[in-house]
Short mmCIF file of C-alpha atoms in Angstrom, two decimals:
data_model
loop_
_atom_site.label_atom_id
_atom_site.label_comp_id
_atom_site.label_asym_id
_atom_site.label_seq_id
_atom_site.Cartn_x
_atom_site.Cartn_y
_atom_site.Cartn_z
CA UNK A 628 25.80 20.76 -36.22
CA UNK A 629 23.84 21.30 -39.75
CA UNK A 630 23.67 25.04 -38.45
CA UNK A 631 27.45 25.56 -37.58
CA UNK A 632 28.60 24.02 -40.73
CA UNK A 633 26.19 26.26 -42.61
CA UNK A 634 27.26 29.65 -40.35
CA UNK A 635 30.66 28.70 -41.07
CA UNK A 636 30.58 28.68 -45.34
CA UNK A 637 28.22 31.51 -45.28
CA UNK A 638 31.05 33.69 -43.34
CA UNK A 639 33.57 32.37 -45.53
CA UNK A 640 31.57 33.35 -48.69
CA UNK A 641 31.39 36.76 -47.93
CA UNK A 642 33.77 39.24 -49.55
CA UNK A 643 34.66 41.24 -46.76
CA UNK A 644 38.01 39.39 -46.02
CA UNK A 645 38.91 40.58 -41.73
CA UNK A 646 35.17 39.62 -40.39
CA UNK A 647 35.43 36.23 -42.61
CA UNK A 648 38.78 35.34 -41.44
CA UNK A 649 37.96 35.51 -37.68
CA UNK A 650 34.15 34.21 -37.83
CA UNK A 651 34.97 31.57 -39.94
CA UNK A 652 37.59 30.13 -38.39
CA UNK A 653 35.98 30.30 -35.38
CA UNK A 654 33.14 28.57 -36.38
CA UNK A 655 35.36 25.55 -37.74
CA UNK A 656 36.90 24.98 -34.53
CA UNK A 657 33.84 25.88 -32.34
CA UNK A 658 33.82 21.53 -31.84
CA UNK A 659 37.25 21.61 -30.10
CA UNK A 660 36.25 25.14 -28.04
CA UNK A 661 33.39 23.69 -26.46
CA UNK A 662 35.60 20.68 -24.86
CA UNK A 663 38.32 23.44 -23.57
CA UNK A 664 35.67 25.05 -22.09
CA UNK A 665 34.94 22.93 -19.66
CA UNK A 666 38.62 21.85 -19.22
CA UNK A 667 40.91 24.26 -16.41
CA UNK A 668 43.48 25.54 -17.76
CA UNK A 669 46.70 23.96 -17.19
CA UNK A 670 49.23 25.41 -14.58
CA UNK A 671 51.79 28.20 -15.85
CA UNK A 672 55.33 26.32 -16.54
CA UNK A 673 58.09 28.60 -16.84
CA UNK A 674 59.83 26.32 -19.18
CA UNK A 675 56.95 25.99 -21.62
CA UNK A 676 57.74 27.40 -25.02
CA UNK A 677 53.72 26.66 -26.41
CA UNK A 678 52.60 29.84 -24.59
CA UNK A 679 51.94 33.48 -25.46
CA UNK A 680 50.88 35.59 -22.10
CA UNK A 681 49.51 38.96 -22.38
CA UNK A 682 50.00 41.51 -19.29
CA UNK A 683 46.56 43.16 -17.90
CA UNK A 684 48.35 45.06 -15.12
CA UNK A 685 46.19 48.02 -14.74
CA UNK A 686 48.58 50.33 -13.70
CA UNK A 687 49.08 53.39 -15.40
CA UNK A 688 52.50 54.83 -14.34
CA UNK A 689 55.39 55.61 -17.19
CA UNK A 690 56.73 52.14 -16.82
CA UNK A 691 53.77 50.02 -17.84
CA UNK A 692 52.66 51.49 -20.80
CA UNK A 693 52.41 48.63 -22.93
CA UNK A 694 51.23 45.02 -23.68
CA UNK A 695 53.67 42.71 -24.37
CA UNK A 696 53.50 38.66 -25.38
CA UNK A 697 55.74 36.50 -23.03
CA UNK A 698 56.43 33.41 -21.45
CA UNK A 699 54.42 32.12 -18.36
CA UNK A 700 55.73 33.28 -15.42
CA UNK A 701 54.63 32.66 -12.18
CA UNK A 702 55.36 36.06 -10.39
CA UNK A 703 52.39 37.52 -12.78
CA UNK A 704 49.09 37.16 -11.48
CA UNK A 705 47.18 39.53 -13.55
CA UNK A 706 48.28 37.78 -16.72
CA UNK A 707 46.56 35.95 -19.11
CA UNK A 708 48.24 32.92 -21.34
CA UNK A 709 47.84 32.39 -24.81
CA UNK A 710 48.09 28.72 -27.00
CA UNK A 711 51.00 29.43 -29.47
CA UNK A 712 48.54 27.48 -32.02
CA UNK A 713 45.75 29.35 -32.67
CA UNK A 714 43.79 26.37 -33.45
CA UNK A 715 43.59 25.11 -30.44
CA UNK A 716 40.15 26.12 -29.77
CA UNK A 717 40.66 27.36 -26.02
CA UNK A 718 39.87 30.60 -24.53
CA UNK A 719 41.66 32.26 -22.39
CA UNK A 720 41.90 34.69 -19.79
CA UNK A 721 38.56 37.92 -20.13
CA UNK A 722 39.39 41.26 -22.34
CA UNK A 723 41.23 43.11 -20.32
CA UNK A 724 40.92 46.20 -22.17
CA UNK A 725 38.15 48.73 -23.93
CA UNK A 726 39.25 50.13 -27.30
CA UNK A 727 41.86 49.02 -29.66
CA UNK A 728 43.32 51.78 -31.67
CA UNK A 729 46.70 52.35 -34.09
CA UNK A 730 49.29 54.73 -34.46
CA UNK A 731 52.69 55.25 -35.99
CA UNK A 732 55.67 53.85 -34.23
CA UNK A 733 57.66 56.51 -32.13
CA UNK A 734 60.33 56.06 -34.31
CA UNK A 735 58.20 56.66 -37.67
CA UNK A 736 59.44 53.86 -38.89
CA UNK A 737 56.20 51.05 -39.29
CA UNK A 738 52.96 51.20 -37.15
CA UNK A 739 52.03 49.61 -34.25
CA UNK A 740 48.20 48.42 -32.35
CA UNK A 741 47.33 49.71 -29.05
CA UNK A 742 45.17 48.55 -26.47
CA UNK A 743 43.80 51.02 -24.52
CA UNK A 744 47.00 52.92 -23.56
CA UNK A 745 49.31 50.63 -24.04
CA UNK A 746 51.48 49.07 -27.32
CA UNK A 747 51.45 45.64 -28.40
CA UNK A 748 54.68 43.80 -28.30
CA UNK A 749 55.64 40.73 -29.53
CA UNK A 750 57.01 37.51 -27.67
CA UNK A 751 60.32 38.96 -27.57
CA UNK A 752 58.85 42.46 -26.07
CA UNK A 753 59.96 44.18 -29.20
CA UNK A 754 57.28 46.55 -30.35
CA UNK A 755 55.44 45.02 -32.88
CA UNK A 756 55.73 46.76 -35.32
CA UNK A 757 54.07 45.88 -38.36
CA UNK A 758 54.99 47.42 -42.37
CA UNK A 759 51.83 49.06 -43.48
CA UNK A 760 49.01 51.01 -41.88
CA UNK A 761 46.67 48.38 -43.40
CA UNK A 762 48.07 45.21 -41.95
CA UNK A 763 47.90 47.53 -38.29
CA UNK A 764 44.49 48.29 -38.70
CA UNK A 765 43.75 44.29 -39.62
CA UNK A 766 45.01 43.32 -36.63
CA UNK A 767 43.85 45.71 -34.26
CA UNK A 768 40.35 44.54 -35.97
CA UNK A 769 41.14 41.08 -35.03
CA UNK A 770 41.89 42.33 -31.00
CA UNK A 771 38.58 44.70 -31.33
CA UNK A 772 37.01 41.54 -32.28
CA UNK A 773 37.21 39.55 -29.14
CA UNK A 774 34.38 39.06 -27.05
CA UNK A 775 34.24 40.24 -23.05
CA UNK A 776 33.84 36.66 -21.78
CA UNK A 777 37.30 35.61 -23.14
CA UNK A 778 40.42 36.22 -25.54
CA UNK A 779 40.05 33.72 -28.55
CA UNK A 780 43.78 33.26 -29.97
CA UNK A 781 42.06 31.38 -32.94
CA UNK A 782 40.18 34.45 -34.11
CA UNK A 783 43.86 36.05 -35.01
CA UNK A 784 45.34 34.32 -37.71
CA UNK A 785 47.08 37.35 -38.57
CA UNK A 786 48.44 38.35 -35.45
CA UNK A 787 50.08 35.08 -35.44
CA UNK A 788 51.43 35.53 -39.03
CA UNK A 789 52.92 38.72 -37.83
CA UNK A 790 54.71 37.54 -35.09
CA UNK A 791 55.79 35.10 -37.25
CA UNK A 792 57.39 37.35 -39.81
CA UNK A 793 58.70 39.44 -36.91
CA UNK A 794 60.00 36.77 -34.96
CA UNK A 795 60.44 33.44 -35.61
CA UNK A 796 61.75 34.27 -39.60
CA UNK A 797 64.73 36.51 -38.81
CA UNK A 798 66.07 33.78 -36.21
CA UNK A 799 65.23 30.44 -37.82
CA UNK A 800 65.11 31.22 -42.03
CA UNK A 801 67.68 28.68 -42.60
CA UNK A 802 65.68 26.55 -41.12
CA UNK A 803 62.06 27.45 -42.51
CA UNK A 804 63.65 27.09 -46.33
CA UNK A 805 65.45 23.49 -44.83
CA UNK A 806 61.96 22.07 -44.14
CA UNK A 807 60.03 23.50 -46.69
CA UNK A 808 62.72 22.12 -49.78
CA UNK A 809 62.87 18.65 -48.03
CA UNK A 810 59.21 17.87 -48.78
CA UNK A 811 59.64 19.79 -52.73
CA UNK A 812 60.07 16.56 -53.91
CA UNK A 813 56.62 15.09 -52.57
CA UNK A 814 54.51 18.15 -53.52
CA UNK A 815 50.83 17.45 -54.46
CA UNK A 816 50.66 18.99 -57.46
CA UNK A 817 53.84 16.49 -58.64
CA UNK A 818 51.67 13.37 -57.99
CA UNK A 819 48.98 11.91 -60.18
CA UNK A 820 46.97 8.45 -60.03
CA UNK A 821 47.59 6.25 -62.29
CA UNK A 822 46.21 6.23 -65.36
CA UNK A 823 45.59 2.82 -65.98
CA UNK A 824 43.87 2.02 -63.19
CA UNK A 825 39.68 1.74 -63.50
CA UNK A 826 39.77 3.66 -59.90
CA UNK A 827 41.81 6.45 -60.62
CA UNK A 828 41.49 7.07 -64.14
CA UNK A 829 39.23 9.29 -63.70
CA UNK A 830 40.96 11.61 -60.90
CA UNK A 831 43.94 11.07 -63.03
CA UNK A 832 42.23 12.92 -66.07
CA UNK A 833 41.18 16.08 -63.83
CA UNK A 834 44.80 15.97 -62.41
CA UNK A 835 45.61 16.84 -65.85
CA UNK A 836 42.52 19.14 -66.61
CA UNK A 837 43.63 20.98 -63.63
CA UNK A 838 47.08 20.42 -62.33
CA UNK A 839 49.01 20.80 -65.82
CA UNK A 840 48.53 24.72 -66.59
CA UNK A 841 50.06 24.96 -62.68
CA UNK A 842 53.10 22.51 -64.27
CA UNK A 843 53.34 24.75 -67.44
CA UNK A 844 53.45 27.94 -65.30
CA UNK A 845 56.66 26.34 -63.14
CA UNK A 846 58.09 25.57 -66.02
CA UNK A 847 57.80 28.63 -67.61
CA UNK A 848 58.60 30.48 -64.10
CA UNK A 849 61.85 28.82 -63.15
CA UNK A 850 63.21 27.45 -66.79
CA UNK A 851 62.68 23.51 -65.61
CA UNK A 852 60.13 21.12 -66.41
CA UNK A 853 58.23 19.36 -63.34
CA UNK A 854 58.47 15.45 -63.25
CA UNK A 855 55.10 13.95 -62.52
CA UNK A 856 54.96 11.01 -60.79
CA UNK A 857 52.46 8.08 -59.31
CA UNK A 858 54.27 7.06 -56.59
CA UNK A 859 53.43 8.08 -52.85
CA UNK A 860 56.95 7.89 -52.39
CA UNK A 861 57.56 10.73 -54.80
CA UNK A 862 59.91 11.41 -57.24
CA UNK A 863 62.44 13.45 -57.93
CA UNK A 864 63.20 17.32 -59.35
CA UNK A 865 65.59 18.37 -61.49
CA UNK A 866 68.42 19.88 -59.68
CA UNK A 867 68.35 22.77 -61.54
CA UNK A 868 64.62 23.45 -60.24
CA UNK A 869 65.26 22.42 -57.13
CA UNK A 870 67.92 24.84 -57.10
CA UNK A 871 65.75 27.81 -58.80
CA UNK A 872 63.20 27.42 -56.05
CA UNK A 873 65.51 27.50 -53.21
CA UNK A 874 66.90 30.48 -54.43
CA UNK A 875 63.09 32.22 -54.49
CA UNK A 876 62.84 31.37 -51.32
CA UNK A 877 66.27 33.01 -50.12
CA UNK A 878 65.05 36.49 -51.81
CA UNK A 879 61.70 36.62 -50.39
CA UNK A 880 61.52 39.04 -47.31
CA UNK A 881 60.19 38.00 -43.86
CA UNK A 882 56.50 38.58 -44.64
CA UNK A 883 56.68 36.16 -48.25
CA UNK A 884 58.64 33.60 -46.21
CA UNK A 885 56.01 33.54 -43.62
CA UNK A 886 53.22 33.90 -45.60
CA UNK A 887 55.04 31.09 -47.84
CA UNK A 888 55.17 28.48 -45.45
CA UNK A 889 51.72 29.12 -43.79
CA UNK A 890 49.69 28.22 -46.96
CA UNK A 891 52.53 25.48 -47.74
CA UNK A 892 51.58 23.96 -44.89
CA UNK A 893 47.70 23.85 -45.31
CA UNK A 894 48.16 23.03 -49.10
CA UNK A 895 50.86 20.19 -48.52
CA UNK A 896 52.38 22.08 -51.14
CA UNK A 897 55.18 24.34 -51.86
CA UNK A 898 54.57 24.94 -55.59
CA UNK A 899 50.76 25.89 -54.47
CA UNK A 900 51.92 28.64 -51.92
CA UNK A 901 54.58 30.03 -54.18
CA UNK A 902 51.87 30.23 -56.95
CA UNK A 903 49.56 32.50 -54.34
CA UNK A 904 52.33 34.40 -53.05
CA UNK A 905 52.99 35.29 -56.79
CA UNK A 906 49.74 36.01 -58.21
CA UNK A 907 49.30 33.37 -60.40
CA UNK A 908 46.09 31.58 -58.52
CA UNK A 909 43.44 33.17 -56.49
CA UNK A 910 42.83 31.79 -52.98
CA UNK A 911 39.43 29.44 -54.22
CA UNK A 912 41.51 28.15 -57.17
CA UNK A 913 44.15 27.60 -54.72
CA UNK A 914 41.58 25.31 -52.48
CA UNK A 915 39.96 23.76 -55.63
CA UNK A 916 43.61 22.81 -56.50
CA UNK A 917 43.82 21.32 -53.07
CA UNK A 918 41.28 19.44 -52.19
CA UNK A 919 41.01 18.24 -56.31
CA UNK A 920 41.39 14.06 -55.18
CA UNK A 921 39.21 14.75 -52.09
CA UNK A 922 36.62 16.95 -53.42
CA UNK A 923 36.36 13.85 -56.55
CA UNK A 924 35.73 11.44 -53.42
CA UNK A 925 33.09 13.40 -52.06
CA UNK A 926 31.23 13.41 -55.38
CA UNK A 927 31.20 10.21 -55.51
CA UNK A 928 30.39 9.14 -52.10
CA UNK A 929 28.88 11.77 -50.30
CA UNK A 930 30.19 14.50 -47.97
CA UNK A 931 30.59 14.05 -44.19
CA UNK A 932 28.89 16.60 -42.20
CA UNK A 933 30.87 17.61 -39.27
CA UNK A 934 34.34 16.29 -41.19
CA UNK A 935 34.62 17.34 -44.88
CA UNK A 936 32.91 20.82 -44.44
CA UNK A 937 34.78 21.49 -41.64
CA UNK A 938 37.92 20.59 -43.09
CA UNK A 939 37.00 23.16 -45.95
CA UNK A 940 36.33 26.28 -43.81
CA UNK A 941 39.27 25.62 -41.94
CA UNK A 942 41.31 25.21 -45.29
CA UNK A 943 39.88 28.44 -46.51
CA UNK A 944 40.56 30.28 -43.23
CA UNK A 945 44.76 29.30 -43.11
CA UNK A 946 45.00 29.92 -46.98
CA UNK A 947 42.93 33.18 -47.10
CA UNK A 948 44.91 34.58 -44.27
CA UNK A 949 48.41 33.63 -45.47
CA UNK A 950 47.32 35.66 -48.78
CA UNK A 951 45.58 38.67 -47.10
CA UNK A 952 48.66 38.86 -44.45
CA UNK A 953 51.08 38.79 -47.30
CA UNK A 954 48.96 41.62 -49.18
CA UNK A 955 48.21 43.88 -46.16
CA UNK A 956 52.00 43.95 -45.61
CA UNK A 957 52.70 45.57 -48.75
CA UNK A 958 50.00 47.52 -49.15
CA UNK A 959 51.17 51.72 -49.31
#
């Protein structure tokens, strides 16, 4: 275990950011790969929605000239199904194909990733096309990537976040800003420990060390001062913040939104993931900003092998990828 923990941070250290993303996160969830391994995989159910399934019909006529992600469906027998959640750990299905390549859409309007001869589609079978030459080339690094033995969906963070932006945004944005503005109130960097407390006094004080030039930035950002609070029920914003952020999150395109509510949901907070999408903190100050209560705990108690370490490279993986998705796609 020492070894994995220690392949894992070195992968995550490096500065090449596609090989770090897929190794990485690979490593971190190598404990729940080795138990799907030796699990079959579950029967195709044509009503299942937690699927992605990837055609490897070798036929080359006019008509199948493409890959496409889909729904399980019993006819298919050369087909291969994908967890939705690429953390699941599983593997699925062998490579079905040889070289990965990219190439301008036929309609010159984005790029697309092929495999072999044919073009990647997303779960809709719309071509999936992505903004930017650079985000292509990403992902078609994540598909070159895979090993022969198997297709590892959790090695392709950023395929996910595309279909995300190209799917599941347009249809359900509403939705996405809904959920994220519910939990606005509870954000992490709003609650502090106590000060007066011989525990937490001293978490409290890096809280403030750390947390308040985040506070002054809001502030400064969207014209409304943050309430702190000490409460694990939360407090509550200003309406007129409340409202400012809302309306950020209405103007952002498909790729911000998505990129948005990936890291908001690894940081447990909005204001953190606005923050990265905007420039103002880099991905480690982002994590240090994170895991600021836990990382005190560990200090003072020790770090679990197997648990805290593993937590981190995971961390690093779903915030580094939200960022580098979100650059890629407007990269020239």
């Amino acid at each position: 275990m020492a070894n994995l923990i220690t392949k894992s941070l070195k992968s995550i250290k490096s500065r090449t950011l596609l090989i770090p993303l897929s190794s990485s996160l690979s490593h971190s969830v190598r404990r729940s790969t080795s138990a799907a391994q030796h699990q079959q995989p579950p029967a195709s159910d044509s009503s299942s929605s937690s699927a992605f399934t990837f055609s490897s019909n070798g036929d080359n006529n006019n008509n199948n000239q493409s890959i496409y992600v889909k729904g399980p469906d019993r006819r298919s027998s050369s087909s291969v199904t994908m967890p939705m959640s690429f953390m699941t750990g599983s593997i699925v299905g062998k490579r079905f194909y040889k070289k990965v390549t990219t190439r301008e859409a036929d309609d010159g309007n984005g790029w697309t990733v092929m495999l072999d001869y044919r073009t990647l589609k997303t779960p809709s079978k719309k071509p999936l096309k992505l903004p930017t030459l650079a985000l292509a080339k990403a992902i078609a690094a994540e598909w070159e990537y895979q090993q022969t033995d198997g297709i590892r969906p959790f090695t392709m963070p950023l395929m996910k976040l595309a279909c995300t932006a190209l799917e599941r945004v347009p249809l359900t944005r509403p939705k996405i800003i809904e959920h994220l503005m519910r939990k606005f109130h509870q954000d992490l960097v709003f609650c502090h420990a106590p000060a007066d407390n011989d525990l937490t006094s001293h978490v409290h004080d890096r809280q403030v060390e750390k947390l308040n030039p985040l506070l002054c930035w809001v502030e400064s950002e969207f014209g409304f001062k943050p309430v702190v609070y000490s409460s694990f029920f939360g407090g509550k914003q200003e309406d007129g913040l409340v409202k400012a952020v809302e309306n950020l999150l209405k103007r952002s395109d498909d790729c911000e939104l998505a990129a948005i509510d990936a890291i908001a949901a690894a940081a447990h907070s909005l204001v953190i993931a606005i923050a990265v999408v905007r420039d103002k903190l880099q991905i480690e100050e982002a994590i240090e900003l994170i895991r600021l209560e836990e990382d005190f705990q560990v200090e003072r108690w020790g770090l679990v092998e197997g648990g805290h370490d593993v937590d981190i490279a995971d961390l690093r993986v779903q915030v580094s990828s939200g960022a580098v998705f979100l650059g890629l796609s407007r990269r020239t």
